[in-house]
Short mmCIF file of C-alpha atoms and ligand atoms in Angstrom, two decimals:
data_model
loop_
_atom_site.label_atom_id
_atom_site.label_comp_id
_atom_site.label_asym_id
_atom_site.label_seq_id
_atom_site.Cartn_x
_atom_site.Cartn_y
_atom_site.Cartn_z
CA MET A 1 -46.98 32.64 13.62
CA ILE A 2 -43.47 33.72 12.94
CA LEU A 3 -41.51 35.48 15.69
CA ILE A 4 -39.05 38.07 14.31
CA THR A 5 -36.47 39.19 16.80
CA GLY A 6 -34.12 42.18 16.37
CA ALA A 7 -36.86 43.94 14.42
CA GLY A 8 -35.65 47.36 14.90
CA GLY A 9 -32.20 46.39 13.60
CA ASN A 10 -30.80 46.46 10.10
CA VAL A 11 -31.66 42.99 9.17
CA GLY A 12 -34.69 42.24 11.18
CA ARG A 13 -36.36 45.39 9.83
CA GLU A 14 -36.01 44.17 6.40
CA VAL A 15 -37.31 40.72 7.36
CA VAL A 16 -40.44 42.19 8.92
CA LYS A 17 -41.07 44.47 5.83
CA GLN A 18 -40.74 41.45 3.26
CA ALA A 19 -42.85 39.05 5.46
CA LEU A 20 -45.52 41.61 5.83
CA THR A 21 -45.62 42.18 1.98
CA LEU A 22 -46.15 38.33 1.58
CA GLY A 23 -49.02 38.40 4.12
CA LEU A 24 -47.28 36.06 6.62
CA THR A 25 -48.56 36.28 10.17
CA VAL A 26 -45.74 38.03 12.18
CA ARG A 27 -44.96 39.00 15.79
CA ALA A 28 -41.90 41.31 15.99
CA THR A 29 -39.53 41.91 19.13
CA PHE A 30 -37.87 45.09 19.86
CA GLN A 31 -35.47 45.39 22.77
CA SER A 32 -36.01 49.19 23.26
CA PRO A 33 -39.45 50.99 23.35
CA GLY A 34 -37.95 53.64 21.07
CA ALA A 35 -37.21 51.02 18.44
CA ALA A 36 -40.78 49.59 18.92
CA ALA A 37 -42.15 53.04 18.56
CA LYS A 38 -40.81 53.07 14.90
CA ALA A 39 -42.51 49.83 13.98
CA PRO A 40 -44.84 49.65 10.88
CA ALA A 41 -48.50 50.44 11.68
CA GLY A 42 -50.50 47.14 12.24
CA LEU A 43 -47.61 45.10 13.14
CA GLU A 44 -47.75 43.10 16.59
CA GLY A 45 -44.73 44.23 18.35
CA VAL A 46 -43.55 43.06 21.71
CA ILE A 47 -40.72 44.29 24.00
CA VAL A 48 -38.10 41.39 24.50
CA ASP A 49 -34.75 41.61 26.09
CA TYR A 50 -32.89 38.23 26.01
CA ALA A 51 -31.30 39.01 29.62
CA LYS A 52 -34.90 39.08 30.94
CA PRO A 53 -36.59 35.63 30.55
CA GLU A 54 -39.92 36.83 31.63
CA THR A 55 -39.98 39.24 28.50
CA ILE A 56 -39.29 36.06 26.29
CA ARG A 57 -41.92 33.80 27.40
CA SER A 58 -45.00 35.77 26.58
CA ALA A 59 -43.34 36.60 23.17
CA LEU A 60 -43.23 33.06 22.25
CA HIS A 61 -46.85 32.19 22.84
CA GLY A 62 -48.51 30.73 19.60
CA VAL A 63 -45.26 30.88 17.65
CA ASP A 64 -44.02 27.96 15.35
CA ARG A 65 -41.07 29.70 13.77
CA ILE A 66 -38.47 32.06 14.93
CA PHE A 67 -35.83 34.38 13.16
CA LEU A 68 -33.19 34.87 15.79
CA VAL A 69 -31.06 37.89 15.70
CA GLY A 70 -28.48 38.89 18.40
CA PRO A 71 -26.40 41.97 18.99
CA ALA A 72 -22.79 41.90 17.63
CA SER A 73 -21.37 42.07 21.12
CA ARG A 74 -19.22 40.12 23.44
CA ASP A 75 -22.46 38.80 25.10
CA LEU A 76 -24.00 37.48 21.79
CA SER A 77 -23.78 33.78 22.44
CA ALA A 78 -24.63 34.12 26.17
CA LEU A 79 -27.78 36.33 25.33
CA GLU A 80 -28.71 33.92 22.56
CA ALA A 81 -28.36 31.09 25.06
CA ARG A 82 -30.82 32.54 27.54
CA PHE A 83 -33.38 32.88 24.69
CA ILE A 84 -32.82 29.49 23.49
CA LYS A 85 -33.56 28.15 27.08
CA GLU A 86 -36.89 29.80 26.83
CA VAL A 87 -37.77 28.32 23.56
CA ARG A 88 -36.89 24.72 24.60
CA ALA A 89 -39.12 25.16 27.50
CA ALA A 90 -41.96 26.43 25.27
CA GLY A 91 -41.81 23.29 22.76
CA ARG A 92 -40.40 22.34 19.47
CA LYS A 93 -40.01 25.53 17.29
CA HIS A 94 -38.04 26.04 14.30
CA VAL A 95 -35.18 28.46 14.87
CA VAL A 96 -33.65 30.24 12.06
CA LYS A 97 -30.44 32.02 13.47
CA LEU A 98 -28.85 34.87 11.78
CA SER A 99 -25.17 33.90 12.16
CA ALA A 100 -21.94 34.98 10.02
CA LEU A 101 -19.63 33.64 7.68
CA GLY A 102 -16.07 32.81 9.11
CA GLY A 103 -16.71 30.01 11.72
CA ARG A 104 -13.63 30.06 14.17
CA GLU A 105 -11.53 32.26 11.94
CA SER A 106 -12.30 35.54 13.46
CA ILE A 107 -13.93 36.94 16.57
CA PHE A 108 -17.27 38.12 15.48
CA PRO A 109 -18.23 34.91 13.60
CA SER A 110 -16.67 32.89 16.32
CA GLY A 111 -19.28 34.07 18.85
CA HIS A 112 -21.91 33.18 16.40
CA ARG A 113 -20.51 29.69 16.03
CA ASP A 114 -20.61 29.27 19.94
CA SER A 115 -24.35 30.18 19.69
CA GLU A 116 -24.92 27.79 16.84
CA GLU A 117 -23.21 24.92 18.80
CA ASN A 118 -25.76 25.51 21.61
CA ILE A 119 -28.67 25.52 19.17
CA GLU A 120 -27.28 22.27 17.79
CA ASP A 121 -27.20 20.77 21.16
CA SER A 122 -30.67 22.17 22.15
CA GLY A 123 -32.32 19.40 20.02
CA LEU A 124 -34.54 22.27 18.36
CA PRO A 125 -34.82 22.35 14.53
CA TYR A 126 -32.64 25.00 13.24
CA THR A 127 -31.36 26.83 10.02
CA PHE A 128 -28.33 28.87 10.18
CA LEU A 129 -27.88 31.85 7.77
CA ARG A 130 -24.28 32.76 7.56
CA PRO A 131 -23.85 35.90 5.67
CA ASN A 132 -20.73 37.71 4.69
CA GLY A 133 -20.28 41.49 5.47
CA PHE A 134 -23.29 43.63 4.37
CA MET A 135 -23.27 46.10 1.55
CA GLN A 136 -25.22 48.34 3.87
CA ASN A 137 -22.29 48.70 6.32
CA LEU A 138 -20.90 51.19 3.60
CA VAL A 139 -24.05 53.24 4.55
CA ASN A 140 -24.04 52.57 8.10
CA TYR A 141 -20.48 52.78 9.06
CA HIS A 142 -18.87 54.90 6.22
CA ALA A 143 -21.48 57.33 4.38
CA GLY A 144 -20.51 60.08 7.05
CA THR A 145 -16.86 60.41 6.01
CA ILE A 146 -17.73 59.66 2.40
CA ARG A 147 -19.73 62.78 2.42
CA SER A 148 -17.67 64.93 4.53
CA GLN A 149 -14.07 63.81 3.49
CA ASN A 150 -14.80 62.04 0.22
CA THR A 151 -13.07 58.94 1.84
CA PHE A 152 -13.57 56.05 3.92
CA TYR A 153 -11.19 54.05 6.14
CA GLY A 154 -10.13 50.66 7.13
CA CYS A 155 -7.31 48.33 7.36
CA GLN A 156 -8.21 45.42 5.28
CA GLY A 157 -5.57 46.28 2.60
CA ASN A 158 -6.36 44.72 -0.74
CA GLY A 159 -8.41 41.84 0.61
CA ALA A 160 -11.55 41.54 -1.55
CA VAL A 161 -14.91 40.76 0.20
CA SER A 162 -17.98 39.17 -1.35
CA LEU A 163 -20.25 41.66 0.32
CA VAL A 164 -24.16 40.66 0.36
CA ASP A 165 -27.13 42.90 0.37
CA ILE A 166 -29.18 42.90 3.48
CA ARG A 167 -32.25 42.70 1.18
CA ASP A 168 -31.10 39.46 -0.21
CA ILE A 169 -30.54 38.13 3.20
CA ALA A 170 -34.09 39.05 4.33
CA THR A 171 -35.51 37.26 1.27
CA VAL A 172 -33.57 34.12 2.02
CA ALA A 173 -34.70 34.36 5.72
CA VAL A 174 -38.56 34.82 4.66
CA ILE A 175 -38.25 31.78 2.20
CA VAL A 176 -36.65 29.66 4.81
CA LEU A 177 -39.21 30.64 7.51
CA ALA A 178 -42.22 30.32 5.22
CA ALA A 179 -41.36 26.87 3.75
CA THR A 180 -40.27 23.38 4.86
CA GLY A 181 -37.30 21.48 3.98
CA HIS A 182 -34.61 23.84 5.48
CA GLU A 183 -34.25 22.16 8.85
CA GLY A 184 -30.66 21.24 9.83
CA LYS A 185 -29.18 23.34 6.83
CA SER A 186 -26.56 26.09 6.86
CA TYR A 187 -26.47 28.53 4.24
CA THR A 188 -23.55 30.99 3.32
CA LEU A 189 -24.85 33.98 1.98
CA THR A 190 -22.51 36.12 -0.23
CA GLY A 191 -22.91 38.56 -3.06
CA GLY A 192 -21.97 37.43 -6.68
CA GLU A 193 -18.51 39.00 -6.73
CA ALA A 194 -15.65 39.91 -4.44
CA LEU A 195 -14.31 43.38 -4.34
CA THR A 196 -11.54 45.27 -2.80
CA ASN A 197 -12.35 48.56 -0.99
CA GLY A 198 -10.33 50.32 -3.72
CA ARG A 199 -12.94 48.95 -6.35
CA ILE A 200 -15.78 49.72 -4.03
CA ALA A 201 -14.55 53.41 -3.80
CA GLU A 202 -14.59 53.60 -7.49
CA LYS A 203 -18.17 52.41 -7.71
CA ILE A 204 -19.43 54.71 -4.95
CA SER A 205 -17.66 57.53 -6.98
CA GLN A 206 -19.92 56.70 -9.73
CA VAL A 207 -22.99 57.85 -7.76
CA ALA A 208 -21.55 60.35 -5.35
CA GLY A 209 -20.71 63.08 -7.89
CA CYS A 210 -17.04 63.15 -7.09
CA LYS A 211 -13.92 60.77 -6.61
CA ILE A 212 -14.30 58.95 -3.42
CA SER A 213 -10.97 57.09 -2.00
CA TYR A 214 -10.42 54.23 0.21
CA VAL A 215 -7.56 55.03 2.74
CA ASP A 216 -5.90 51.98 4.35
CA LEU A 217 -4.55 52.63 7.73
CA PRO A 218 -1.99 50.71 9.89
CA PRO A 219 -4.23 48.78 12.06
CA ALA A 220 -3.21 50.41 15.27
CA ASP A 221 -4.22 53.67 13.71
CA PHE A 222 -7.55 52.36 12.61
CA LYS A 223 -8.36 51.03 16.04
CA LYS A 224 -7.54 54.44 17.60
CA ALA A 225 -9.80 56.02 15.14
CA ILE A 226 -12.76 53.83 15.85
CA LEU A 227 -12.30 54.01 19.52
CA SER A 228 -12.30 57.80 19.54
CA ALA A 229 -15.37 57.58 17.45
CA GLY A 230 -17.02 55.84 20.49
CA THR A 231 -16.68 52.09 19.51
CA PRO A 232 -16.26 49.85 22.77
CA GLU A 233 -12.66 48.25 23.26
CA TRP A 234 -13.99 44.50 22.60
CA SER A 235 -15.84 45.67 19.35
CA ALA A 236 -12.85 47.65 18.09
CA GLU A 237 -10.72 44.62 18.69
CA ALA A 238 -13.12 42.34 17.03
CA MET A 239 -13.42 44.82 14.01
CA LEU A 240 -9.70 44.85 13.73
CA ASP A 241 -9.61 41.05 13.73
CA LEU A 242 -12.21 41.10 10.99
CA HIS A 243 -10.13 43.56 8.79
CA ARG A 244 -7.28 41.05 9.27
CA PHE A 245 -9.53 38.23 8.12
CA TYR A 246 -10.67 40.31 5.21
CA ARG A 247 -6.86 41.25 4.56
CA GLY A 248 -5.93 37.53 4.04
CA GLY A 249 -8.58 37.12 1.37
CA LYS A 250 -10.57 34.78 3.68
CA ALA A 251 -13.83 36.49 2.97
CA SER A 252 -13.56 36.52 -0.78
CA ARG A 253 -15.42 33.18 -1.37
CA VAL A 254 -18.47 33.48 -3.67
CA THR A 255 -21.28 30.96 -2.93
CA ASP A 256 -24.48 30.09 -4.88
CA ASP A 257 -26.77 29.71 -1.84
CA VAL A 258 -28.49 33.01 -2.37
CA GLU A 259 -29.02 32.13 -6.23
CA ARG A 260 -30.23 28.55 -5.32
CA LEU A 261 -32.65 29.83 -2.83
CA LEU A 262 -33.96 32.76 -4.62
CA GLY A 263 -33.86 31.70 -8.18
CA ARG A 264 -31.97 34.57 -9.27
CA LYS A 265 -28.69 36.23 -8.96
CA PRO A 266 -27.71 38.17 -5.85
CA ILE A 267 -28.18 41.97 -6.03
CA THR A 268 -25.02 43.35 -7.38
CA PHE A 269 -22.83 45.93 -5.69
CA ASP A 270 -23.47 48.40 -8.60
CA GLN A 271 -27.24 47.99 -8.02
CA PHE A 272 -26.74 48.65 -4.20
CA VAL A 273 -24.85 51.77 -4.92
CA ARG A 274 -27.66 52.92 -7.34
CA ASP A 275 -30.38 52.31 -4.75
CA TYR A 276 -28.37 53.95 -1.86
CA ALA A 277 -26.90 56.81 -3.97
CA PHE A 278 -28.75 59.39 -1.74
CA ALA A 279 -26.53 58.17 1.22
CA PHE A 280 -23.39 58.91 -0.46
CA ARG A 281 -24.10 62.28 -1.88
CA ASP A 282 -23.77 65.53 -0.07
CA GLU A 283 -25.77 68.78 -0.92
CA LYS A 284 -22.87 71.18 -0.02
CA ARG A 285 -20.41 69.27 -2.10
CA GLU A 286 -22.88 69.21 -5.09
CA ALA A 287 -23.44 72.95 -4.62
CA SER A 288 -19.85 73.94 -4.67
N1 NAP B 301 -22.77 43.81 9.89
C1 NAP B 301 -22.19 42.84 9.12
O1 NAP B 301 -21.77 42.94 8.01
C2 NAP B 301 -22.62 41.50 9.52
C3 NAP B 301 -22.22 40.17 8.90
C4 NAP B 301 -22.54 39.07 9.30
C5 NAP B 301 -23.36 38.88 10.41
N2 NAP B 301 -23.70 40.04 11.13
C6 NAP B 301 -24.66 39.71 12.45
O2 NAP B 301 -25.89 40.30 11.94
C7 NAP B 301 -26.55 40.51 13.19
C8 NAP B 301 -27.47 41.47 13.09
O3 NAP B 301 -26.98 42.72 12.50
P1 NAP B 301 -27.75 44.04 12.42
O4 NAP B 301 -26.90 44.93 11.35
O5 NAP B 301 -29.20 43.70 12.09
O6 NAP B 301 -27.55 44.48 13.91
P2 NAP B 301 -28.50 45.69 14.67
O7 NAP B 301 -28.86 46.56 13.62
O8 NAP B 301 -27.50 46.00 15.64
O9 NAP B 301 -29.69 44.73 15.31
C9 NAP B 301 -29.47 44.01 16.44
C10 NAP B 301 -30.75 43.80 17.11
O10 NAP B 301 -30.57 43.12 18.18
C11 NAP B 301 -31.52 43.67 19.15
N3 NAP B 301 -30.94 43.46 20.50
C12 NAP B 301 -29.93 44.01 21.08
N4 NAP B 301 -29.55 43.46 22.36
C13 NAP B 301 -30.90 42.80 22.40
C14 NAP B 301 -31.16 42.18 23.83
N5 NAP B 301 -30.39 42.12 25.05
N6 NAP B 301 -32.33 41.60 23.72
C15 NAP B 301 -33.16 41.45 22.80
N7 NAP B 301 -32.87 42.16 21.51
C16 NAP B 301 -31.55 42.87 21.44
C17 NAP B 301 -31.57 45.10 18.83
O11 NAP B 301 -32.77 45.59 19.45
P3 NAP B 301 -33.30 47.33 19.40
O12 NAP B 301 -33.18 47.81 18.00
O13 NAP B 301 -34.55 47.31 19.79
O14 NAP B 301 -32.33 47.96 20.47
C18 NAP B 301 -31.31 45.09 17.47
O15 NAP B 301 -32.71 45.18 16.83
C19 NAP B 301 -25.36 40.45 14.17
O16 NAP B 301 -25.59 39.31 15.24
C20 NAP B 301 -24.24 40.53 13.54
O17 NAP B 301 -23.11 39.98 14.22
C21 NAP B 301 -23.39 41.19 10.77
#
């Protein structure tokens, strides 16, 4: 039995989908009843809140392997530590943790590194998946202004990033969860090429039906914009720091971990924009 946490989220949802397709026995955890209600039919879903140990204990019953996803928040390592404490008490289970590329070099990955260190110290068998930024961030964070203003914004300058497709992360996760031999390993998951946001804008333009531009803002202006869109202060600061990391070219590294694990090249950004073209097109823009 594999426990897939964060099953209502971007990565967890895709891991569940691919694990079910392969016929694996899966239990999925959702924090919110709203997310659980949208789960695929036939899936065994349970409500787990990492801050409530009693919800974790019953979810672990009969489980051998766990895909651990935590929220990208200030509490990430503390919440995951509470979860790991319960896992330890329940026996020796292999934890596949969704982490992030970057180690101590930026705020978001540093929170993940705290959690990795706690898992290393726990004595549990583990595997760390450290993806670079997701291609799907362009849909989740930028498709709104791409459709309404033909523009997306950031402050990463000309820093190129080897974005990775969530579908590849999920395929790697399912392989690691379904096989042996990955204990104690860390995989850095990137796409096959590093692209600047200028190049990304050109590639989205090819499917959006008009020219899409990337506008690079001064960091203070970018922070003001994301705060006014409702991003909490800590997350806005962490986002700014991530763009600083990107600006310095620190996330442009291309690894071969995805190709080695999947036996094929990673999904390209060109393929990603074709598959998600619907998200970047605007009916009103196309009609005018
Ligand atoms: N975006 C990127 O480019 C990127 C790059 C590298 C690494 N990452 C890391 O990838 C991870 C997942 O990303 P994602 O896009 O899949 O995130 P997401 O869509 O926000 O999913 C996070 C999941 O965590 C669950 N969750 C939140 N708080 C919880 C709690 N207290 N107890 C139990 N479950 C809780 C949520 O459950 P509900 O849906 O039920 O509320 C949700 O399913 C994050 O840790 C992030 O730091 C992201």
